[in-house]
Amino acid sequence: MAQEFVRAPLGVQERITADGSSPWPVEAGRYRLVVARACPWANRTVIVRRLLGLEPVLSMGIAGPLHDERSWRFHNDPGDRDPVLGIEWLRDAYEKAIPGYDKGVTVPAVVEVASGKVVTNAYKELEFDLATQWTAHHREGAPDLFPEAHRDEIEALSEQVFHDVNNGVYKCGFAGSQAAYDRAHEALFARLDALSERLADRRYLVGDTITEADVRLWVTLVRFDAAYHGHFKANRQKLTEMPVLWAYARDLFQTPGFGDTIDFAQIKQHYYGVHRTINPTGIVPRGPLTSGWLTPHGREALGGRPFGDGTPPGPPLESECVPPLT
């Protein structure tokens, strides 16, 4: 077993652009975004799609939280098949794109509906392109998630968050030695401490509005107590024991486009039910309680304009609503 967790490379790193720089043009109705509620990398694209109002032009398929070596499966859909793509296993779309495909079958993945082929699973580039290449289809009042004046700062900060936090919890959970775990655990909480200090007197990570940097950090924070603290042994503290980050996470949870994308039951079903090397019994914990996500956070006092000069997104599509908190 490898001593340190290394994330596998992506297999289909194409781009969907409006400027002619790729073979895949931006086109309403041509593609379907396949995600899973459990996955933080997919959650990033779900949030961006919601904030930008791309639901009418980019449909979304939702794989269930459970899978095996055959890949993500649409086991929550009628007949265990995605209603648009007609497939049971997401692997089918990868193999249509690349016969004999032998890399990771990951979400998010964008599939061309007509051909059934995966176009890209490059989540970072996809988020950027949704924000910068799909502008003709953005809703009125859509926020600027990558403001030009702050792009370098967003990318620099996001790189730190990726290595130490987003991927850091996985480095803790899948460490193959005590030393590897200790290094990952130390780096994770050192970064969380630094982020807590940064956010103590500012509402958002970069500038005074929500940017992609917030999206990238938040998807890990929202899963922290439900999965990473116990399942991945990222347990120096719970999120609820880190006052600044807990308030920041609640602030975003209560912001349209964030909390309305989260299904805690599916998050726990996935992590505890799929990672049998870590949790051999597959038993899914009942807790933690989630009602605290709706309690006052007080961060309005720090100012900031969540959507800049824009407006909040409308309610999610009925078919994309998540269960209420309990």
mmCIF file of C-alpha atoms in Angstrom:
data_model
loop_
_atom_site.group_PDB
_atom_site.id
_atom_site.type_symbol
_atom_site.label_atom_id
_atom_site.label_comp_id
_atom_site.label_asym_id
_atom_site.label_seq_id
_atom_site.Cartn_x
_atom_site.Cartn_y
_atom_site.Cartn_z
ATOM 1 C CA MET A 1 0.000 0.000 0.000
ATOM 2 C CA ALA A 2 1.316 3.459 -0.880
ATOM 3 C CA GLN A 3 2.479 5.429 2.128
ATOM 4 C CA GLU A 4 0.890 8.702 0.998
ATOM 5 C CA PHE A 5 -2.361 9.181 -0.879
ATOM 6 C CA VAL A 6 -1.884 10.468 -4.436
ATOM 7 C CA ARG A 7 -4.948 11.533 -6.406
ATOM 8 C CA ALA A 8 -5.182 9.736 -9.744
ATOM 9 C CA PRO A 9 -4.909 11.881 -12.899
ATOM 10 C CA LEU A 10 -8.056 12.795 -14.771
ATOM 11 C CA GLY A 11 -8.810 10.828 -17.907
ATOM 12 C CA VAL A 12 -10.744 13.187 -20.221
ATOM 13 C CA GLN A 13 -9.343 16.682 -19.905
ATOM 14 C CA GLU A 14 -11.162 18.468 -22.713
ATOM 15 C CA ARG A 15 -12.664 21.956 -22.517
ATOM 16 C CA ILE A 16 -16.045 23.366 -23.515
ATOM 17 C CA THR A 17 -15.480 26.890 -24.787
ATOM 18 C CA ALA A 18 -17.154 29.702 -26.666
ATOM 19 C CA ASP A 19 -13.965 31.146 -28.127
ATOM 20 C CA GLY A 20 -13.090 28.325 -30.525
ATOM 21 C CA SER A 21 -10.134 27.131 -28.460
ATOM 22 C CA SER A 22 -11.514 23.610 -28.132
ATOM 23 C CA PRO A 23 -13.426 21.142 -30.326
ATOM 24 C CA TRP A 24 -16.388 21.341 -27.955
ATOM 25 C CA PRO A 25 -18.419 24.556 -28.341
ATOM 26 C CA VAL A 26 -20.704 26.025 -25.719
ATOM 27 C CA GLU A 27 -24.208 25.096 -26.816
ATOM 28 C CA ALA A 28 -27.479 25.096 -24.893
ATOM 29 C CA GLY A 29 -28.948 21.628 -24.419
ATOM 30 C CA ARG A 30 -26.020 19.775 -25.945
ATOM 31 C CA TYR A 31 -24.445 18.522 -22.715
ATOM 32 C CA ARG A 32 -25.457 16.911 -19.423
ATOM 33 C CA LEU A 33 -23.530 17.488 -16.216
ATOM 34 C CA VAL A 34 -23.285 14.239 -14.247
ATOM 35 C CA VAL A 35 -22.633 14.647 -10.529
ATOM 36 C CA ALA A 36 -23.128 12.896 -7.209
ATOM 37 C CA ARG A 37 -24.436 14.630 -4.099
ATOM 38 C CA ALA A 38 -21.757 12.898 -2.039
ATOM 39 C CA CYS A 39 -18.731 14.118 -3.994
ATOM 40 C CA PRO A 40 -17.100 17.451 -3.051
ATOM 41 C CA TRP A 41 -15.484 17.866 -6.486
ATOM 42 C CA ALA A 42 -18.894 17.444 -8.148
ATOM 43 C CA ASN A 43 -20.518 19.703 -5.559
ATOM 44 C CA ARG A 44 -18.294 22.544 -6.738
ATOM 45 C CA THR A 45 -19.791 22.404 -10.234
ATOM 46 C CA VAL A 46 -23.328 22.030 -8.857
ATOM 47 C CA ILE A 47 -22.887 25.241 -6.864
ATOM 48 C CA VAL A 48 -21.368 27.144 -9.798
ATOM 49 C CA ARG A 49 -24.179 25.999 -12.099
ATOM 50 C CA ARG A 50 -26.770 27.159 -9.523
ATOM 51 C CA LEU A 51 -25.142 30.530 -8.866
ATOM 52 C CA LEU A 52 -24.816 31.288 -12.582
ATOM 53 C CA GLY A 53 -28.330 30.100 -13.442
ATOM 54 C CA LEU A 54 -27.256 27.546 -16.044
ATOM 55 C CA GLU A 55 -30.002 25.020 -15.242
ATOM 56 C CA PRO A 56 -32.037 25.767 -18.418
ATOM 57 C CA VAL A 57 -29.078 25.118 -20.744
ATOM 58 C CA LEU A 58 -27.057 22.436 -18.933
ATOM 59 C CA SER A 59 -29.124 19.577 -17.539
ATOM 60 C CA MET A 60 -27.897 17.592 -14.551
ATOM 61 C CA GLY A 61 -27.863 13.865 -13.874
ATOM 62 C CA ILE A 62 -27.324 12.702 -10.300
ATOM 63 C CA ALA A 63 -25.571 9.404 -9.635
ATOM 64 C CA GLY A 64 -26.381 7.685 -6.366
ATOM 65 C CA PRO A 65 -23.969 7.645 -3.422
ATOM 66 C CA LEU A 66 -22.948 3.988 -3.755
ATOM 67 C CA HIS A 67 -20.676 2.401 -6.318
ATOM 68 C CA ASP A 68 -18.129 -0.357 -6.773
ATOM 69 C CA GLU A 69 -15.234 -0.978 -9.159
ATOM 70 C CA ARG A 70 -17.635 -0.532 -12.086
ATOM 71 C CA SER A 71 -18.083 3.150 -11.242
ATOM 72 C CA TRP A 72 -20.794 5.540 -10.193
ATOM 73 C CA ARG A 73 -24.289 4.156 -10.789
ATOM 74 C CA PHE A 74 -27.670 5.839 -11.220
ATOM 75 C CA HIS A 75 -29.265 3.659 -8.543
ATOM 76 C CA ASN A 76 -31.606 6.378 -7.281
ATOM 77 C CA ASP A 77 -33.227 6.858 -10.705
ATOM 78 C CA PRO A 78 -36.222 4.835 -11.942
ATOM 79 C CA GLY A 79 -34.986 1.573 -13.415
ATOM 80 C CA ASP A 80 -31.457 2.377 -12.189
ATOM 81 C CA ARG A 81 -30.843 4.438 -15.324
ATOM 82 C CA ASP A 82 -30.216 8.097 -15.973
ATOM 83 C CA PRO A 83 -33.452 9.330 -17.579
ATOM 84 C CA VAL A 84 -31.669 11.332 -20.287
ATOM 85 C CA LEU A 85 -28.564 9.279 -21.067
ATOM 86 C CA GLY A 86 -30.281 5.917 -20.572
ATOM 87 C CA ILE A 87 -27.238 4.365 -18.873
ATOM 88 C CA GLU A 88 -26.934 2.534 -15.564
ATOM 89 C CA TRP A 89 -23.202 3.005 -15.029
ATOM 90 C CA LEU A 90 -21.306 6.215 -15.717
ATOM 91 C CA ARG A 91 -18.447 4.053 -17.019
ATOM 92 C CA ASP A 92 -20.520 3.445 -20.161
ATOM 93 C CA ALA A 93 -20.180 7.120 -21.133
ATOM 94 C CA TYR A 94 -16.430 7.066 -20.537
ATOM 95 C CA GLU A 95 -16.004 3.964 -22.682
ATOM 96 C CA LYS A 96 -18.030 5.534 -25.487
ATOM 97 C CA ALA A 97 -15.547 8.394 -25.491
ATOM 98 C CA ILE A 98 -12.448 6.229 -25.093
ATOM 99 C CA PRO A 99 -12.876 2.519 -25.936
ATOM 100 C CA GLY A 100 -11.071 0.442 -23.356
ATOM 101 C CA TYR A 101 -10.972 3.387 -20.939
ATOM 102 C CA ASP A 102 -8.748 2.407 -18.009
ATOM 103 C CA LYS A 103 -8.534 5.517 -15.817
ATOM 104 C CA GLY A 104 -10.764 6.715 -13.021
ATOM 105 C CA VAL A 105 -14.498 7.076 -13.630
ATOM 106 C CA THR A 106 -15.094 10.283 -11.728
ATOM 107 C CA VAL A 107 -17.720 12.948 -11.176
ATOM 108 C CA PRO A 108 -18.286 15.613 -12.231
ATOM 109 C CA ALA A 109 -18.353 14.553 -15.845
ATOM 110 C CA VAL A 110 -19.933 16.380 -18.762
ATOM 111 C CA VAL A 111 -21.536 14.064 -21.325
ATOM 112 C CA GLU A 112 -22.628 14.992 -24.838
ATOM 113 C CA VAL A 113 -26.259 13.876 -24.874
ATOM 114 C CA ALA A 114 -26.515 12.917 -28.555
ATOM 115 C CA SER A 115 -23.410 10.707 -28.629
ATOM 116 C CA GLY A 116 -23.430 9.604 -24.989
ATOM 117 C CA LYS A 117 -19.699 10.367 -24.753
ATOM 118 C CA VAL A 118 -17.932 12.001 -21.827
ATOM 119 C CA VAL A 119 -16.490 15.304 -22.979
ATOM 120 C CA THR A 120 -14.559 16.220 -19.841
ATOM 121 C CA ASN A 121 -14.053 15.316 -16.199
ATOM 122 C CA ALA A 122 -11.592 18.164 -15.585
ATOM 123 C CA TYR A 123 -13.539 19.787 -12.740
ATOM 124 C CA LYS A 124 -11.245 22.772 -12.177
ATOM 125 C CA GLU A 125 -11.259 23.829 -15.829
ATOM 126 C CA LEU A 126 -14.975 23.114 -16.044
ATOM 127 C CA GLU A 127 -15.746 25.514 -13.198
ATOM 128 C CA PHE A 128 -13.650 28.228 -14.790
ATOM 129 C CA ASP A 129 -15.263 27.695 -18.192
ATOM 130 C CA LEU A 130 -18.790 27.721 -16.763
ATOM 131 C CA ALA A 131 -17.958 31.105 -15.258
ATOM 132 C CA THR A 132 -16.093 32.600 -18.222
ATOM 133 C CA GLN A 133 -17.138 30.761 -21.417
ATOM 134 C CA TRP A 134 -20.862 30.255 -20.761
ATOM 135 C CA THR A 135 -21.537 33.933 -20.069
ATOM 136 C CA ALA A 136 -24.090 34.203 -22.899
ATOM 137 C CA HIS A 137 -26.261 31.798 -20.915
ATOM 138 C CA HIS A 138 -25.762 33.217 -17.428
ATOM 139 C CA ARG A 139 -28.880 34.397 -15.632
ATOM 140 C CA GLU A 140 -29.451 38.099 -15.164
ATOM 141 C CA GLY A 141 -27.709 39.061 -11.947
ATOM 142 C CA ALA A 142 -25.238 36.158 -12.001
ATOM 143 C CA PRO A 143 -22.205 36.841 -9.779
ATOM 144 C CA ASP A 144 -18.660 37.103 -11.077
ATOM 145 C CA LEU A 145 -16.944 34.119 -9.439
ATOM 146 C CA PHE A 146 -13.572 34.848 -11.049
ATOM 147 C CA PRO A 147 -13.253 38.665 -10.968
ATOM 148 C CA GLU A 148 -10.375 39.663 -13.198
ATOM 149 C CA ALA A 149 -8.725 41.813 -10.548
ATOM 150 C CA HIS A 150 -8.541 38.911 -8.098
ATOM 151 C CA ARG A 151 -7.851 35.875 -10.305
ATOM 152 C CA ASP A 152 -4.216 35.466 -9.306
ATOM 153 C CA GLU A 153 -5.124 35.665 -5.624
ATOM 154 C CA ILE A 154 -8.007 33.216 -6.072
ATOM 155 C CA GLU A 155 -5.785 30.686 -7.817
ATOM 156 C CA ALA A 156 -2.914 31.006 -5.351
ATOM 157 C CA LEU A 157 -5.198 30.566 -2.361
ATOM 158 C CA SER A 158 -7.140 27.754 -4.032
ATOM 159 C CA GLU A 159 -3.916 25.831 -4.670
ATOM 160 C CA GLN A 160 -3.122 25.927 -0.960
ATOM 161 C CA VAL A 161 -6.660 24.866 -0.094
ATOM 162 C CA PHE A 162 -6.563 22.034 -2.625
ATOM 163 C CA HIS A 163 -3.331 20.477 -1.372
ATOM 164 C CA ASP A 164 -3.841 20.896 2.362
ATOM 165 C CA VAL A 165 -7.634 20.860 2.807
ATOM 166 C CA ASN A 166 -9.624 19.487 -0.154
ATOM 167 C CA ASN A 167 -7.084 16.765 -0.825
ATOM 168 C CA GLY A 168 -5.647 16.959 2.675
ATOM 169 C CA VAL A 169 -8.574 15.157 4.274
ATOM 170 C CA TYR A 170 -8.106 12.327 1.769
ATOM 171 C CA LYS A 171 -4.393 12.227 2.586
ATOM 172 C CA CYS A 172 -5.392 11.683 6.205
ATOM 173 C CA GLY A 173 -8.019 9.065 5.430
ATOM 174 C CA PHE A 174 -5.999 6.992 2.968
ATOM 175 C CA ALA A 175 -2.542 7.354 4.524
ATOM 176 C CA GLY A 176 -0.601 4.108 4.398
ATOM 177 C CA SER A 177 1.628 4.831 7.392
ATOM 178 C CA GLN A 178 1.525 6.690 10.674
ATOM 179 C CA ALA A 179 4.122 9.161 9.405
ATOM 180 C CA ALA A 180 2.133 9.933 6.250
ATOM 181 C CA TYR A 181 -1.017 10.436 8.304
ATOM 182 C CA ASP A 182 0.763 12.667 10.802
ATOM 183 C CA ARG A 183 2.143 14.893 8.036
ATOM 184 C CA ALA A 184 -1.242 15.228 6.353
ATOM 185 C CA HIS A 185 -3.043 15.885 9.637
ATOM 186 C CA GLU A 186 -0.558 18.578 10.637
ATOM 187 C CA ALA A 187 -0.748 20.294 7.224
ATOM 188 C CA LEU A 188 -4.554 20.154 7.217
ATOM 189 C CA PHE A 189 -5.020 21.839 10.563
ATOM 190 C CA ALA A 190 -2.198 24.314 10.015
ATOM 191 C CA ARG A 191 -4.003 25.435 6.870
ATOM 192 C CA LEU A 192 -7.380 25.547 8.630
ATOM 193 C CA ASP A 193 -5.815 27.674 11.373
ATOM 194 C CA ALA A 194 -4.427 30.068 8.755
ATOM 195 C CA LEU A 195 -7.783 30.257 6.996
ATOM 196 C CA SER A 196 -9.517 30.898 10.297
ATOM 197 C CA GLU A 197 -7.165 33.788 10.961
ATOM 198 C CA ARG A 198 -7.775 35.154 7.445
ATOM 199 C CA LEU A 199 -11.550 34.961 7.849
ATOM 200 C CA ALA A 200 -11.682 36.403 11.346
ATOM 201 C CA ASP A 201 -12.169 39.947 10.060
ATOM 202 C CA ARG A 202 -13.378 39.398 6.496
ATOM 203 C CA ARG A 203 -16.558 37.707 5.352
ATOM 204 C CA TYR A 204 -15.155 35.997 2.243
ATOM 205 C CA LEU A 205 -11.759 34.674 1.250
ATOM 206 C CA VAL A 206 -10.980 37.118 -1.567
ATOM 207 C CA GLY A 207 -12.415 40.608 -1.936
ATOM 208 C CA ASP A 208 -15.830 41.382 -0.493
ATOM 209 C CA THR A 209 -17.920 38.946 -2.551
ATOM 210 C CA ILE A 210 -18.299 35.192 -2.961
ATOM 211 C CA THR A 211 -15.710 33.860 -5.396
ATOM 212 C CA GLU A 212 -14.621 30.464 -6.601
ATOM 213 C CA ALA A 213 -12.162 30.345 -3.689
ATOM 214 C CA ASP A 214 -15.098 30.178 -1.272
ATOM 215 C CA VAL A 215 -16.788 27.444 -3.288
ATOM 216 C CA ARG A 216 -13.635 25.318 -3.217
ATOM 217 C CA LEU A 217 -13.083 25.606 0.531
ATOM 218 C CA TRP A 218 -16.720 25.278 1.526
ATOM 219 C CA VAL A 219 -17.369 21.875 -0.083
ATOM 220 C CA THR A 220 -14.811 20.341 2.288
ATOM 221 C CA LEU A 221 -15.999 22.252 5.346
ATOM 222 C CA VAL A 222 -19.611 21.191 4.862
ATOM 223 C CA ARG A 223 -18.553 17.509 4.842
ATOM 224 C CA PHE A 224 -16.086 17.835 7.689
ATOM 225 C CA ASP A 225 -18.050 16.666 10.717
ATOM 226 C CA ALA A 226 -20.283 14.286 8.765
ATOM 227 C CA ALA A 227 -17.407 12.377 7.156
ATOM 228 C CA TYR A 228 -13.857 13.643 7.491
ATOM 229 C CA HIS A 229 -13.602 14.076 11.254
ATOM 230 C CA GLY A 230 -14.501 10.454 12.022
ATOM 231 C CA HIS A 231 -14.135 8.466 8.824
ATOM 232 C CA PHE A 232 -10.868 10.098 7.679
ATOM 233 C CA LYS A 233 -9.474 10.677 11.205
ATOM 234 C CA ALA A 234 -9.188 14.439 10.617
ATOM 235 C CA ASN A 235 -10.003 14.798 14.265
ATOM 236 C CA ARG A 236 -7.982 17.445 16.047
ATOM 237 C CA GLN A 237 -11.250 19.361 16.173
ATOM 238 C CA LYS A 238 -14.672 19.231 14.634
ATOM 239 C CA LEU A 239 -15.758 22.094 12.421
ATOM 240 C CA THR A 240 -18.269 23.035 15.115
ATOM 241 C CA GLU A 241 -15.301 23.512 17.479
ATOM 242 C CA MET A 242 -13.573 26.041 15.183
ATOM 243 C CA PRO A 243 -15.657 29.191 15.761
ATOM 244 C CA VAL A 244 -14.613 31.296 12.768
ATOM 245 C CA LEU A 245 -14.787 28.510 10.190
ATOM 246 C CA TRP A 246 -18.038 27.178 11.633
ATOM 247 C CA ALA A 247 -19.663 30.620 11.362
ATOM 248 C CA TYR A 248 -18.232 31.109 7.843
ATOM 249 C CA ALA A 249 -19.525 27.694 6.749
ATOM 250 C CA ARG A 250 -22.996 28.403 8.175
ATOM 251 C CA ASP A 251 -23.060 31.791 6.448
ATOM 252 C CA LEU A 252 -22.514 30.131 3.072
ATOM 253 C CA PHE A 253 -24.825 27.215 3.867
ATOM 254 C CA GLN A 254 -27.615 29.731 4.379
ATOM 255 C CA THR A 255 -26.757 31.489 1.103
ATOM 256 C CA PRO A 256 -28.882 30.349 -1.882
ATOM 257 C CA GLY A 257 -26.851 28.028 -4.092
ATOM 258 C CA PHE A 258 -24.837 26.416 -1.293
ATOM 259 C CA GLY A 259 -26.845 24.639 1.402
ATOM 260 C CA ASP A 260 -29.589 23.803 -1.076
ATOM 261 C CA THR A 261 -27.141 21.486 -2.872
ATOM 262 C CA ILE A 262 -26.285 19.360 0.189
ATOM 263 C CA ASP A 263 -27.693 15.928 1.075
ATOM 264 C CA PHE A 264 -26.004 14.821 4.290
ATOM 265 C CA ALA A 265 -27.544 11.346 4.135
ATOM 266 C CA GLN A 266 -25.983 10.668 0.745
ATOM 267 C CA ILE A 267 -22.644 12.100 1.876
ATOM 268 C CA LYS A 268 -22.496 9.628 4.773
ATOM 269 C CA GLN A 269 -23.813 6.736 2.684
ATOM 270 C CA HIS A 270 -20.996 7.258 0.218
ATOM 271 C CA TYR A 271 -18.019 7.697 2.519
ATOM 272 C CA TYR A 272 -18.942 5.079 5.087
ATOM 273 C CA GLY A 273 -20.520 2.667 2.615
ATOM 274 C CA VAL A 274 -17.965 2.685 -0.203
ATOM 275 C CA HIS A 275 -14.578 2.959 1.524
ATOM 276 C CA ARG A 276 -14.516 -0.570 2.931
ATOM 277 C CA THR A 277 -10.752 -0.524 3.531
ATOM 278 C CA ILE A 278 -11.421 2.204 6.114
ATOM 279 C CA ASN A 279 -14.880 1.098 7.303
ATOM 280 C CA PRO A 280 -15.102 -2.670 6.659
ATOM 281 C CA THR A 281 -18.582 -3.085 8.149
ATOM 282 C CA GLY A 282 -20.121 -0.409 5.941
ATOM 283 C CA ILE A 283 -22.111 0.859 8.933
ATOM 284 C CA VAL A 284 -23.279 4.440 8.375
ATOM 285 C CA PRO A 285 -23.381 6.654 11.506
ATOM 286 C CA ARG A 286 -26.641 8.245 12.581
ATOM 287 C CA GLY A 287 -25.079 11.573 13.559
ATOM 288 C CA PRO A 288 -24.051 14.271 13.709
ATOM 289 C CA LEU A 289 -27.090 16.488 14.097
ATOM 290 C CA THR A 290 -27.448 18.925 11.198
ATOM 291 C CA SER A 291 -29.936 21.464 12.580
ATOM 292 C CA GLY A 292 -27.056 23.706 13.696
ATOM 293 C CA TRP A 293 -26.401 24.673 10.066
ATOM 294 C CA LEU A 294 -29.444 26.951 10.219
ATOM 295 C CA THR A 295 -28.498 28.812 13.395
ATOM 296 C CA PRO A 296 -27.465 32.503 13.271
ATOM 297 C CA HIS A 297 -23.833 33.080 12.298
ATOM 298 C CA GLY A 298 -23.432 36.832 12.834
ATOM 299 C CA ARG A 299 -21.065 37.328 9.915
ATOM 300 C CA GLU A 300 -23.241 39.971 8.291
ATOM 301 C CA ALA A 301 -21.497 42.355 10.687
ATOM 302 C CA LEU A 302 -18.316 41.936 8.642
ATOM 303 C CA GLY A 303 -19.993 43.543 5.635
ATOM 304 C CA GLY A 304 -19.400 42.139 2.204
ATOM 305 C CA ARG A 305 -21.792 41.718 -0.693
ATOM 306 C CA PRO A 306 -22.441 38.011 -1.295
ATOM 307 C CA PHE A 307 -23.304 38.398 -4.986
ATOM 308 C CA GLY A 308 -21.505 41.639 -5.691
ATOM 309 C CA ASP A 309 -23.607 43.737 -8.045
ATOM 310 C CA GLY A 310 -25.738 40.678 -8.824
ATOM 311 C CA THR A 311 -28.592 38.870 -7.114
ATOM 312 C CA PRO A 312 -29.191 35.507 -5.419
ATOM 313 C CA PRO A 313 -30.247 32.601 -7.622
ATOM 314 C CA GLY A 314 -33.861 31.499 -7.552
ATOM 315 C CA PRO A 315 -34.988 28.277 -5.886
ATOM 316 C CA PRO A 316 -33.583 25.001 -7.210
ATOM 317 C CA LEU A 317 -35.522 23.000 -9.765
ATOM 318 C CA GLU A 318 -38.076 20.726 -8.137
ATOM 319 C CA SER A 319 -36.272 17.673 -9.497
ATOM 320 C CA GLU A 320 -33.014 18.869 -7.924
ATOM 321 C CA CYS A 321 -34.216 19.690 -4.408
ATOM 322 C CA VAL A 322 -32.454 18.043 -1.476
ATOM 323 C CA PRO A 323 -34.134 16.805 1.737
ATOM 324 C CA PRO A 324 -34.639 19.385 4.499
ATOM 325 C CA LEU A 325 -32.337 19.311 7.507
ATOM 326 C CA THR A 326 -33.393 17.342 10.549
#
